[in-house]
Short mmCIF file of C-alpha atoms and ligand atoms in Angstrom, two decimals:
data_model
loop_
_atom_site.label_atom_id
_atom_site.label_comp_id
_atom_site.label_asym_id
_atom_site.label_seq_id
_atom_site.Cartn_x
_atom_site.Cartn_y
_atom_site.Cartn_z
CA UNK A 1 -21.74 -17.97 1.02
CA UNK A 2 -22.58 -20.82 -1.21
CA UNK A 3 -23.58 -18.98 -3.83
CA UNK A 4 -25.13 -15.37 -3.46
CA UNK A 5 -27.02 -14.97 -0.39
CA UNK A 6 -27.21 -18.84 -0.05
CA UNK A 7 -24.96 -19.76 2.84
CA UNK A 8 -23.11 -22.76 4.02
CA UNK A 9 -22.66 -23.98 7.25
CA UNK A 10 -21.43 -21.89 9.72
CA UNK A 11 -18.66 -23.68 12.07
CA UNK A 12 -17.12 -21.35 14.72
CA UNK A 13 -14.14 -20.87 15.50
CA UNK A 14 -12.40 -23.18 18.28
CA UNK A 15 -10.63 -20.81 20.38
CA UNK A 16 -13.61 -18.62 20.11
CA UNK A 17 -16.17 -21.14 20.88
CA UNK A 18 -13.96 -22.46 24.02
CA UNK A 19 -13.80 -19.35 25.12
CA UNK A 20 -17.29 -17.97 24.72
CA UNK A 21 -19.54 -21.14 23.86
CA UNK A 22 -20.95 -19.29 21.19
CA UNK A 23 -21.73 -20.87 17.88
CA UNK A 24 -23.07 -17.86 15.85
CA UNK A 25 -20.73 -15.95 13.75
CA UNK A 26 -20.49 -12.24 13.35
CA UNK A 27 -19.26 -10.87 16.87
CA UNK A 28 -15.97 -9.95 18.69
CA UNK A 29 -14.93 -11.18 21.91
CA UNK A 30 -12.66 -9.23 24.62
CA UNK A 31 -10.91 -10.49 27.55
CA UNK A 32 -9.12 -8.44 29.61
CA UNK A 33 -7.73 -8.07 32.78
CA UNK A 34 -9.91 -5.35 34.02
CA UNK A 35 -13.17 -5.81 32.32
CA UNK A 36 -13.23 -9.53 31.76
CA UNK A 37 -15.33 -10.99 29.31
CA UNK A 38 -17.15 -8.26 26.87
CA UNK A 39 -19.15 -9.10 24.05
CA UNK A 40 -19.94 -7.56 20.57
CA UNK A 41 -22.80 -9.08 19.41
CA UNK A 42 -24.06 -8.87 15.68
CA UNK A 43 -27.47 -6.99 15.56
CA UNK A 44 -30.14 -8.38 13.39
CA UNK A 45 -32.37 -5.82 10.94
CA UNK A 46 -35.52 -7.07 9.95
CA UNK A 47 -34.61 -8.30 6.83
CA UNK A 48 -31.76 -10.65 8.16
CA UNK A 49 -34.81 -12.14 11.00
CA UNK A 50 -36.52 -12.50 7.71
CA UNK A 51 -34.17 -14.33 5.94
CA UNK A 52 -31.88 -16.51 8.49
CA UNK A 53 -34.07 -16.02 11.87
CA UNK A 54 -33.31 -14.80 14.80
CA UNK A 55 -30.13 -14.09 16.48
CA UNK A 56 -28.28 -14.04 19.55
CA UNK A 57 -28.02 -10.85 20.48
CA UNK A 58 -26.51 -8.64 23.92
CA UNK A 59 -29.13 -9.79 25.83
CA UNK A 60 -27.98 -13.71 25.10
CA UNK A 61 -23.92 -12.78 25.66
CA UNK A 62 -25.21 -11.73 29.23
CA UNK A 63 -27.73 -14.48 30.32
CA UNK A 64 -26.55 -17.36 28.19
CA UNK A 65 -22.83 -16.65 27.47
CA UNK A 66 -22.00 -15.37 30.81
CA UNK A 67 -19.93 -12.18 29.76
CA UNK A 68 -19.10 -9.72 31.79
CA UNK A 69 -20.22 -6.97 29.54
CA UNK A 70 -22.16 -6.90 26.37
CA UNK A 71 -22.67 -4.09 23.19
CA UNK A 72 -24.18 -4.19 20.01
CA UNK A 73 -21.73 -4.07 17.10
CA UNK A 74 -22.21 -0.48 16.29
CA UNK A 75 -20.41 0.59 19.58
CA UNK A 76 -17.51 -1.05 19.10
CA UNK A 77 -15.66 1.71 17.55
CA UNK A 78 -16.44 3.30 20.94
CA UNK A 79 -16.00 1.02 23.13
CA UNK A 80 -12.57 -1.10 22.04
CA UNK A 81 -10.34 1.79 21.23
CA UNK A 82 -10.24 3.02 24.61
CA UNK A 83 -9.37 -1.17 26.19
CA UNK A 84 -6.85 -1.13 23.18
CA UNK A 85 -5.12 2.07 24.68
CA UNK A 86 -5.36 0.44 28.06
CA UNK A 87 -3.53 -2.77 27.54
CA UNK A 88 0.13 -2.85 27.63
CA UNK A 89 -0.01 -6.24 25.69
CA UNK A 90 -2.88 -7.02 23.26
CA UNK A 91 -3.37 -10.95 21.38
CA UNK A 92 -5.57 -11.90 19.12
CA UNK A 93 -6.73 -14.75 16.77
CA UNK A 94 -4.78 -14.09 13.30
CA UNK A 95 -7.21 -16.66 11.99
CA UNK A 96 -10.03 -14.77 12.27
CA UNK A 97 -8.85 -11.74 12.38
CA UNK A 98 -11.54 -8.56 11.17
CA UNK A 99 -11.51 -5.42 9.38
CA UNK A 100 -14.79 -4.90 12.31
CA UNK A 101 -11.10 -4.07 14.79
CA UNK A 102 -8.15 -3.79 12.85
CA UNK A 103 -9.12 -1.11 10.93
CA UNK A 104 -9.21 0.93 14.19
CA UNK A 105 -6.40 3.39 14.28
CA UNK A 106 -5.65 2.42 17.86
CA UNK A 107 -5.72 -1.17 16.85
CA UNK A 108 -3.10 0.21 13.81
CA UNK A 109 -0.97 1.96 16.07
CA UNK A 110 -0.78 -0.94 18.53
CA UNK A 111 0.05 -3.36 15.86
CA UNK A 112 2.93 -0.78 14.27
CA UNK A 113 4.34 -0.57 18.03
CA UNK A 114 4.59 -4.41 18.01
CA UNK A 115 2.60 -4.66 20.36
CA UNK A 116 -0.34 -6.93 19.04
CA UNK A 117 0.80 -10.87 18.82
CA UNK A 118 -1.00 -14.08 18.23
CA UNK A 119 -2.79 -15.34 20.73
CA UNK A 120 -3.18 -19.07 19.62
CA UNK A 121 0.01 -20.17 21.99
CA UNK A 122 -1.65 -19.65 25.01
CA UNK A 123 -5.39 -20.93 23.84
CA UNK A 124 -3.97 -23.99 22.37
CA UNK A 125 -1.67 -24.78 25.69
CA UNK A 126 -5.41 -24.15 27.38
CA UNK A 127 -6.82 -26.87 24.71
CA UNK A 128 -4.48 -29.09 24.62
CA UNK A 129 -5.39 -30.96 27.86
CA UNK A 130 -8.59 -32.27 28.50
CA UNK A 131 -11.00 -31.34 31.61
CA UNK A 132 -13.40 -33.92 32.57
CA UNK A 133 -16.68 -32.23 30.93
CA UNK A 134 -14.66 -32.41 27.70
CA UNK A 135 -13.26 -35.61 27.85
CA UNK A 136 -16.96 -36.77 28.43
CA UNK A 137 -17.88 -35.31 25.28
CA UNK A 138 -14.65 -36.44 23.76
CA UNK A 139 -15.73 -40.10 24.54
CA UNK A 140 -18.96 -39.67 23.42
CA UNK A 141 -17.99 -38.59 20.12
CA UNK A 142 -15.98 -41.39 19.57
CA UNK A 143 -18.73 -43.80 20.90
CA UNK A 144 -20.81 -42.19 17.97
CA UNK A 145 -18.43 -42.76 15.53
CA UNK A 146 -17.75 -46.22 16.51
CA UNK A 147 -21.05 -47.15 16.38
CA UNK A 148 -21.62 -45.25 12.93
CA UNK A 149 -19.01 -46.90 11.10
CA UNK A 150 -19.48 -50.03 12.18
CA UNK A 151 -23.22 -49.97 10.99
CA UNK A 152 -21.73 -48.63 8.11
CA UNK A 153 -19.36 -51.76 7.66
CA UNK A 154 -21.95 -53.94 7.69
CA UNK A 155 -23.73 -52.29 5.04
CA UNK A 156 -20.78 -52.12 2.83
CA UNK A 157 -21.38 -55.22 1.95
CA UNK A 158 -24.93 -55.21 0.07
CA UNK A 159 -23.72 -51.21 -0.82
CA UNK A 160 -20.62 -51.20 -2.36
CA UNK A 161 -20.52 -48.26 -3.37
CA UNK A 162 -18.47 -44.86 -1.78
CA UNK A 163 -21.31 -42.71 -2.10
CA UNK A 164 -23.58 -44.67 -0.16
CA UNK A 165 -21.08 -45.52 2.46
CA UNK A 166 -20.40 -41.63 2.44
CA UNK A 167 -24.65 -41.03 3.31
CA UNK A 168 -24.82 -44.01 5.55
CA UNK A 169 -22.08 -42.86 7.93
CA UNK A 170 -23.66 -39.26 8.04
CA UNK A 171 -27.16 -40.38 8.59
CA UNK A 172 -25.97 -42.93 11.57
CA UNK A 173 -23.82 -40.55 13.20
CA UNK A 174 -26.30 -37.54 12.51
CA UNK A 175 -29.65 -39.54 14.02
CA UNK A 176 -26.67 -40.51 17.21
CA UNK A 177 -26.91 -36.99 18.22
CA UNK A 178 -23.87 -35.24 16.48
CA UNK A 179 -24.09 -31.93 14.35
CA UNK A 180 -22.52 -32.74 11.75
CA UNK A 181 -19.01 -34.57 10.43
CA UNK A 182 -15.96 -33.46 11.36
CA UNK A 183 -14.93 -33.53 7.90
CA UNK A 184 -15.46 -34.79 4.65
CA UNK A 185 -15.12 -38.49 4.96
CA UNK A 186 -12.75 -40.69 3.09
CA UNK A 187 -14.07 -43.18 1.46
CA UNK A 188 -11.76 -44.75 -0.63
CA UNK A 189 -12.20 -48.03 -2.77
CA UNK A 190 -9.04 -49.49 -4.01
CA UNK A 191 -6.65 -47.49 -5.26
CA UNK A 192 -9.00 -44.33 -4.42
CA UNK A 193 -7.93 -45.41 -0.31
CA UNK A 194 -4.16 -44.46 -1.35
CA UNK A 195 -5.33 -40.94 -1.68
CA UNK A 196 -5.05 -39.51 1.89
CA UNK A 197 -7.85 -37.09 2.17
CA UNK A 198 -9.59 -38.52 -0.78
CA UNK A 199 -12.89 -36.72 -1.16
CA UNK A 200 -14.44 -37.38 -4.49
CA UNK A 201 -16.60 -40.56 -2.61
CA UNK A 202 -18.25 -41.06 -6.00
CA UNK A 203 -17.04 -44.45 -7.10
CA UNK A 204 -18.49 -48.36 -6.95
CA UNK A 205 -16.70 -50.24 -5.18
CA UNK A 206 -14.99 -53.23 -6.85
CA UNK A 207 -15.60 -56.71 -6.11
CA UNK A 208 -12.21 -57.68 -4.44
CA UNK A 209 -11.07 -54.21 -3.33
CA UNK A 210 -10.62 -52.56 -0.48
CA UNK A 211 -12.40 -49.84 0.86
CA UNK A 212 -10.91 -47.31 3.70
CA UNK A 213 -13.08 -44.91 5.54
CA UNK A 214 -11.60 -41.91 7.79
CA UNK A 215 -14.13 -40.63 9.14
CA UNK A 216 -14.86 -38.03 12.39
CA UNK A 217 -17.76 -36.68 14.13
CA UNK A 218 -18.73 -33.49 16.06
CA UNK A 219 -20.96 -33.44 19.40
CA UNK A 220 -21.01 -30.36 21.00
CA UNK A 221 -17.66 -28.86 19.06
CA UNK A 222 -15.96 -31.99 19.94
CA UNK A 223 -14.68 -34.25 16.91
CA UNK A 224 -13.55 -37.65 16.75
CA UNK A 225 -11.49 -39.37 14.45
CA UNK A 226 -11.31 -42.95 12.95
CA UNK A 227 -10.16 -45.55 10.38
CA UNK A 228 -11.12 -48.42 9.56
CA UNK A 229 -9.70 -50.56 5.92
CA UNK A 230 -12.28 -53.48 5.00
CA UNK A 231 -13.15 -55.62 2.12
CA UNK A 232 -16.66 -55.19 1.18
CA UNK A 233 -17.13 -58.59 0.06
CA UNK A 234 -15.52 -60.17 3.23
CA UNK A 235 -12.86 -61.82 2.80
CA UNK A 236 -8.96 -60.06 2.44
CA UNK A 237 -6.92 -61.54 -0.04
CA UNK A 238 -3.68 -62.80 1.31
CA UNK A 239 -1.91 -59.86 -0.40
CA UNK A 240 -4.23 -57.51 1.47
CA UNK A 241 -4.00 -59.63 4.61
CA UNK A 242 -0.22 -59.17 4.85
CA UNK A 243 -0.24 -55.42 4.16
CA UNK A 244 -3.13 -55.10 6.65
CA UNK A 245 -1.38 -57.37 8.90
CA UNK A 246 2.17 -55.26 9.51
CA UNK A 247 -0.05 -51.56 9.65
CA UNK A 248 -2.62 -53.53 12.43
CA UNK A 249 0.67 -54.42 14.31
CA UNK A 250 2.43 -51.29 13.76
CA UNK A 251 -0.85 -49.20 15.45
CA UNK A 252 -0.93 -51.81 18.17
CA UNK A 253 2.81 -51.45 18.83
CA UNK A 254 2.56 -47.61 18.52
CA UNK A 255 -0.14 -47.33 20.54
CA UNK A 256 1.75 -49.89 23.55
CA UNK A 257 4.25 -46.69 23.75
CA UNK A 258 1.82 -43.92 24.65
CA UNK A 259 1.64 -42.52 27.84
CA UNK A 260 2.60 -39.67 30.06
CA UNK A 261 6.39 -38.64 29.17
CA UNK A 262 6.93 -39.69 25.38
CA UNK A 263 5.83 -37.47 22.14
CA UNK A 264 4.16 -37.84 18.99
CA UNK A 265 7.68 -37.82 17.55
CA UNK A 266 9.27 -41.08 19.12
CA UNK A 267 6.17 -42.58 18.76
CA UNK A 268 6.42 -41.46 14.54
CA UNK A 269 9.95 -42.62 14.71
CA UNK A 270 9.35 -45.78 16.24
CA UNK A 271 6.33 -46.68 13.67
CA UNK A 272 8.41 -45.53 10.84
CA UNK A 273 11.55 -48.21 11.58
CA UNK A 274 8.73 -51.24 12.08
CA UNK A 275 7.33 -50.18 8.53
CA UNK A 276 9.96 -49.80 6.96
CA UNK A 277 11.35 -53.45 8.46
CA UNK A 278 7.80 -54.98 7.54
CA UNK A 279 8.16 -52.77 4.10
CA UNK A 280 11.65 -54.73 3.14
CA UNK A 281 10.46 -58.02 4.24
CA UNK A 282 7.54 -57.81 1.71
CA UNK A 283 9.37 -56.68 -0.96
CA UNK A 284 7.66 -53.54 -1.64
CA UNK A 285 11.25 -51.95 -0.76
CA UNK A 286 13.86 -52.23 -2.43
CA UNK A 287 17.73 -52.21 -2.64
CA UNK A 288 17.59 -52.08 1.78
CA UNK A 289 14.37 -49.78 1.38
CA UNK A 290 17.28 -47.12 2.69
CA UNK A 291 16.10 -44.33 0.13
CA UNK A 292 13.60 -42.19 2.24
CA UNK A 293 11.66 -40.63 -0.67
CA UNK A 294 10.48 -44.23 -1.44
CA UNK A 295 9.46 -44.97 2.20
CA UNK A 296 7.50 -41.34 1.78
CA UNK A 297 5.74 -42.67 -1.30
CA UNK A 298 4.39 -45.10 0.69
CA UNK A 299 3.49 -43.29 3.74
CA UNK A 300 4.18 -39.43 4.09
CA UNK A 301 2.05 -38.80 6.99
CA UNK A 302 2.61 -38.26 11.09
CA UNK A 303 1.89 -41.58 12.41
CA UNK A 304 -0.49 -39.61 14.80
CA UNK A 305 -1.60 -35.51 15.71
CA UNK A 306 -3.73 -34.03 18.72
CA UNK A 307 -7.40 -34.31 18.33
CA UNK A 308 -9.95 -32.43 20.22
CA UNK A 309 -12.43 -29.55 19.14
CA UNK A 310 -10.44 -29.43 15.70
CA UNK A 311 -9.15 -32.59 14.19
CA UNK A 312 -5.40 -31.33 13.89
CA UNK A 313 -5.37 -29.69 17.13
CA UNK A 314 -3.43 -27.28 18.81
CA UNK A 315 -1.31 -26.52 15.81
CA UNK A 316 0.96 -24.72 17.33
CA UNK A 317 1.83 -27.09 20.04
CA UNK A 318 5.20 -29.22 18.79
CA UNK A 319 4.99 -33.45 18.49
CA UNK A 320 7.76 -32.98 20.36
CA UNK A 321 6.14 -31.86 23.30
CA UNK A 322 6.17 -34.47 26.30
CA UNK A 323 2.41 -36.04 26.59
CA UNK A 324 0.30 -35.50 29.72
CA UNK A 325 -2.27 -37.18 31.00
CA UNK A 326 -5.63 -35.53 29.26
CA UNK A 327 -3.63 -35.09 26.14
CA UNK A 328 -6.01 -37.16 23.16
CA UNK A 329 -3.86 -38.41 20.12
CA UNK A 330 -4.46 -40.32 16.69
CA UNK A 331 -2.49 -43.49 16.02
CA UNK A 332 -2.76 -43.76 12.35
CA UNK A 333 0.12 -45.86 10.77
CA UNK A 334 -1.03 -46.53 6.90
CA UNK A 335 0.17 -47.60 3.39
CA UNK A 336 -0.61 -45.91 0.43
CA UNK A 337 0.46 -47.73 -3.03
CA UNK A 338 -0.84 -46.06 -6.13
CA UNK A 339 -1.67 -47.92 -9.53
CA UNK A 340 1.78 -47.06 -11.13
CA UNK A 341 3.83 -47.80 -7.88
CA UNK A 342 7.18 -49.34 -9.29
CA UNK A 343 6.80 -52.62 -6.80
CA UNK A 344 5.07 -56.62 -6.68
CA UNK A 345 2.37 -56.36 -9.01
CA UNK A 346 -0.09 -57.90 -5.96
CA UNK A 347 -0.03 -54.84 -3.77
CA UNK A 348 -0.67 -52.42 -5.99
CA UNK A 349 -3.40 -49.90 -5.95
CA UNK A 350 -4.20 -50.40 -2.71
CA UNK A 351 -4.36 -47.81 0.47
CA UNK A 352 -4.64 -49.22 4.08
CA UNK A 353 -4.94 -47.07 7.42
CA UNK A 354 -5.64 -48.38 10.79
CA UNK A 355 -6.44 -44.85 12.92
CA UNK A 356 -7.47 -45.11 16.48
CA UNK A 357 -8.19 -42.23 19.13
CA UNK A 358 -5.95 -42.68 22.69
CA UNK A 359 -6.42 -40.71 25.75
CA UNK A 360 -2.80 -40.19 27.29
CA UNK A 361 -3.53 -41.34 31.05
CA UNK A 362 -1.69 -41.17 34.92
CA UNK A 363 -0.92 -44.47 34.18
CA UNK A 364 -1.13 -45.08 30.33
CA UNK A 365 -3.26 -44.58 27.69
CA UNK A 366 -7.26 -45.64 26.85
CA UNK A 367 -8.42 -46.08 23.63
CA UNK A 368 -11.36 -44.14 22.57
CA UNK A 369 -12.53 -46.07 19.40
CA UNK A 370 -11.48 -49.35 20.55
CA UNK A 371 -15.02 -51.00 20.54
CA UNK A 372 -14.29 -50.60 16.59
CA UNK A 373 -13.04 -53.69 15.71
CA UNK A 374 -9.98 -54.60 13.73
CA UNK A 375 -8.71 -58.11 13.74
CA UNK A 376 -8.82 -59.75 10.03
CA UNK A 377 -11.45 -62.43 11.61
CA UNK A 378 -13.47 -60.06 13.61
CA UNK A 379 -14.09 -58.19 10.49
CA UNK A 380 -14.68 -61.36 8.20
CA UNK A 381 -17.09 -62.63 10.47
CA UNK A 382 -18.74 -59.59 10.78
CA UNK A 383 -19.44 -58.88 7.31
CA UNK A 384 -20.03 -62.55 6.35
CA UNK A 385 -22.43 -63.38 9.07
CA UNK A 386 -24.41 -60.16 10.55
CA UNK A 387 -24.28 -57.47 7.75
CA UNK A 388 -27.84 -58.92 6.04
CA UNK A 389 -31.20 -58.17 7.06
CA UNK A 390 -32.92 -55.13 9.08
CA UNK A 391 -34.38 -52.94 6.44
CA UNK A 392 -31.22 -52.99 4.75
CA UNK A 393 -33.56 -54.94 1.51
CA UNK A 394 -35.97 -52.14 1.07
CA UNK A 395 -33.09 -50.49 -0.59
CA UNK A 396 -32.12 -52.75 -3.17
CA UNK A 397 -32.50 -50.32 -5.95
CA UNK A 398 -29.46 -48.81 -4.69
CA UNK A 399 -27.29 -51.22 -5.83
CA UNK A 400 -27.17 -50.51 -9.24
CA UNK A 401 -25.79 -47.07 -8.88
CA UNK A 402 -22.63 -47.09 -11.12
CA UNK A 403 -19.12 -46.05 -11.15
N1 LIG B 1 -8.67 -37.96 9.54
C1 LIG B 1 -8.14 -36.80 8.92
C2 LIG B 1 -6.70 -36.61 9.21
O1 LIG B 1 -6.21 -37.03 10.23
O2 LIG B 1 -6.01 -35.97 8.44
MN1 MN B 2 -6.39 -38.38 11.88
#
């Protein structure tokens, strides 16, 4: 709940909702061998109707969910001790794990005899590569957010500011047909992009800064996932043009090495020795840029992580884990250089990431965000020659918002 009986947004559960398609909270799913798929469904009173609407009840697990069996809440203190007994091996989701079933003694007993485990290792080996129906969505998604942020780009431009950047790229990939974002979006100006998951978004945008937007949709419990780092005013300075330069190369080079049979990991370790060559050259390392902590000040993340219904995926699946075709990965080499970073006065406070989504393929890879473009001049001419007009001048008034 928000506050009292005020709630947020409900977002299911992935394993759940790949499993059962069901987008409502407040039930218990079963599979099992003998009885395959059996619903508990929540059962509304007249108050709840009242106050949140109707819900999906037995009657929707069997005609719309396609379970095997359905039951009302109330019988499943019947109903689930007796599969508990029944199963020589039980799994469930530790995530979402409910006092509704483990407060059953035979759910007790079963867990004292060692016998209950997590059931995430075979769900996320399930998830982890694509079938065609979800890669459709998968591309779709990404074809949202591609077309979001770029109409966001262009209004960066008359809108400098993060919290109107932040509305714009929810209302364009909202009125595109996606529920909702697939998490807060970064929106960083200047220094605020060297904050990874920045998520204050409340800032003007200075006149020669940067701005970096992560940002991720979700169609049908399908997210995608996507950086772009831009100047507002439209043209880099040649400080931020070399920075920008040697992370563009680094997530073109990265992204030249996917394909069936290599891992998140060489990929990592590959983009890790060409910044922290590119990181020397500069200057912003120094003394052979050898001491790791110092490369880790300037970038501490994976240079990539699976991506599909959640946007770190399949957690429990290892980077080192050879890639398959159907397998969709983030290439997201970055710099992050606070304020106070002890380096060349020109490159400080600044926070660049170049993240792009890649389907590994039988014969390669496809990028799923690469109509979102990324050269320097693409970008310059972009903002300095198509981001006026439309409506965009009905909203003038916006511009004064301040930092
Ligand atoms: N775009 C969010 C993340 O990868 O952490
Ligand atoms: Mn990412």
């Amino acid at each position: 709940m928000m506050t009292d009986v005020v709630p947020y947004t409900f977002r299911q559960d992935a394993d759940y909702s790949y499993i059962t398609g069901c987008q409502q909270p407040g039930g218990v799913a079963v599979l099992g061998r003998d009885w395959g798929l059996c619903m508990f469904m929540p059962e509304a009173k007249p108050h709840d109707v009242l106050w949140q609407g109707q819900i999906a009840g037995v009657d929707a697990a069997l005609e719309s969910f396609k379970a095997d069996k359905a039951f009302p809440m109330s019988k499943l203190r019947e109903v689930l001790p007796e599969m508990i007994r029944q199963s020589s091996k039980l799994f469930h989701n530790g995530y979402t794990a409910t006092s509704a079933y483990t407060n059953l003694e035979a759910y007790q007993r079963a867990a004292y005899g060692g016998k209950v485990k997590d059931l995430s290792i075979y769900t996320h080996e399930l998830r982890w590569k694509k079938s065609p129906a979800e890669l459709k969505l998968m591309r779709e998604s990404a074809s949202i957010a591609c077309q979001a942020l770029l109409q966001t780009m262009m209004h960066s431009k008359m809108y400098p500011h993060e919290g109107i950047l932040s509305a714009k790229i929810e209302y364009e990939c909202r009125i595109r047909g996606a529920q909702r974002m697939a998490f807060n979006p970064v929106v960083g100006g200047g220094s605020n992009g060297s904050v990874i998951h920045y998520s204050r978004n409340d800032r003007k945008i200075k006149d020669q800064d940067l701005v970096l937007m992560d940002i991720g949709c979700e169609l049908h419990g399908y997210v995608s996932d996507l950086t772009r780092t831009w100047p507002p005013s439209g043209s880099f300075s040649s400080a931020q043009e070399e920075l920008y330069d040697l992370i563009l190369q680094t997530n073109k080079k990265s992204m030249e090495l996917c394909g069936p049979g290599t891992t998140i990991r060489e990929i990592h370790k590959y983009s890790v020795d060409m910044l922290l060559k590119g990181f020397k050259e500069i200057g912003l390392l120094k003394n052979g840029g050898t001491n790791s902590l110092r490369y880790d000040q300037l970038n501490p993340t994976s240079i990539g992580h699976y991506l599909s219904m959640d946007v770190h995926d399949c957690s429990t699946i290892s980077y080192d884990r050879v890639l398959e075709p159907g397998v969709v990965i983030t290439i997201e080499p970055g710099v992050y250089i606070p304020d106070d970073f002890d380096g060349p006065d020109r490159y400080r406070g600044t926070g660049i990431r170049i993240e792009d989504e890649v389907l590994i393929t039988e014969t390669g890879y496809e990028v799923l965000t690469g109509s979102m473009p990324k050269e320097v001049k693409h970008i310059e001419a972009l903002l300095n020659n198509y981001s006026r007009g439309g409506v965009e001048g009905l909203f003038n008034d916006a511009r004064v918002v301040s930092s």
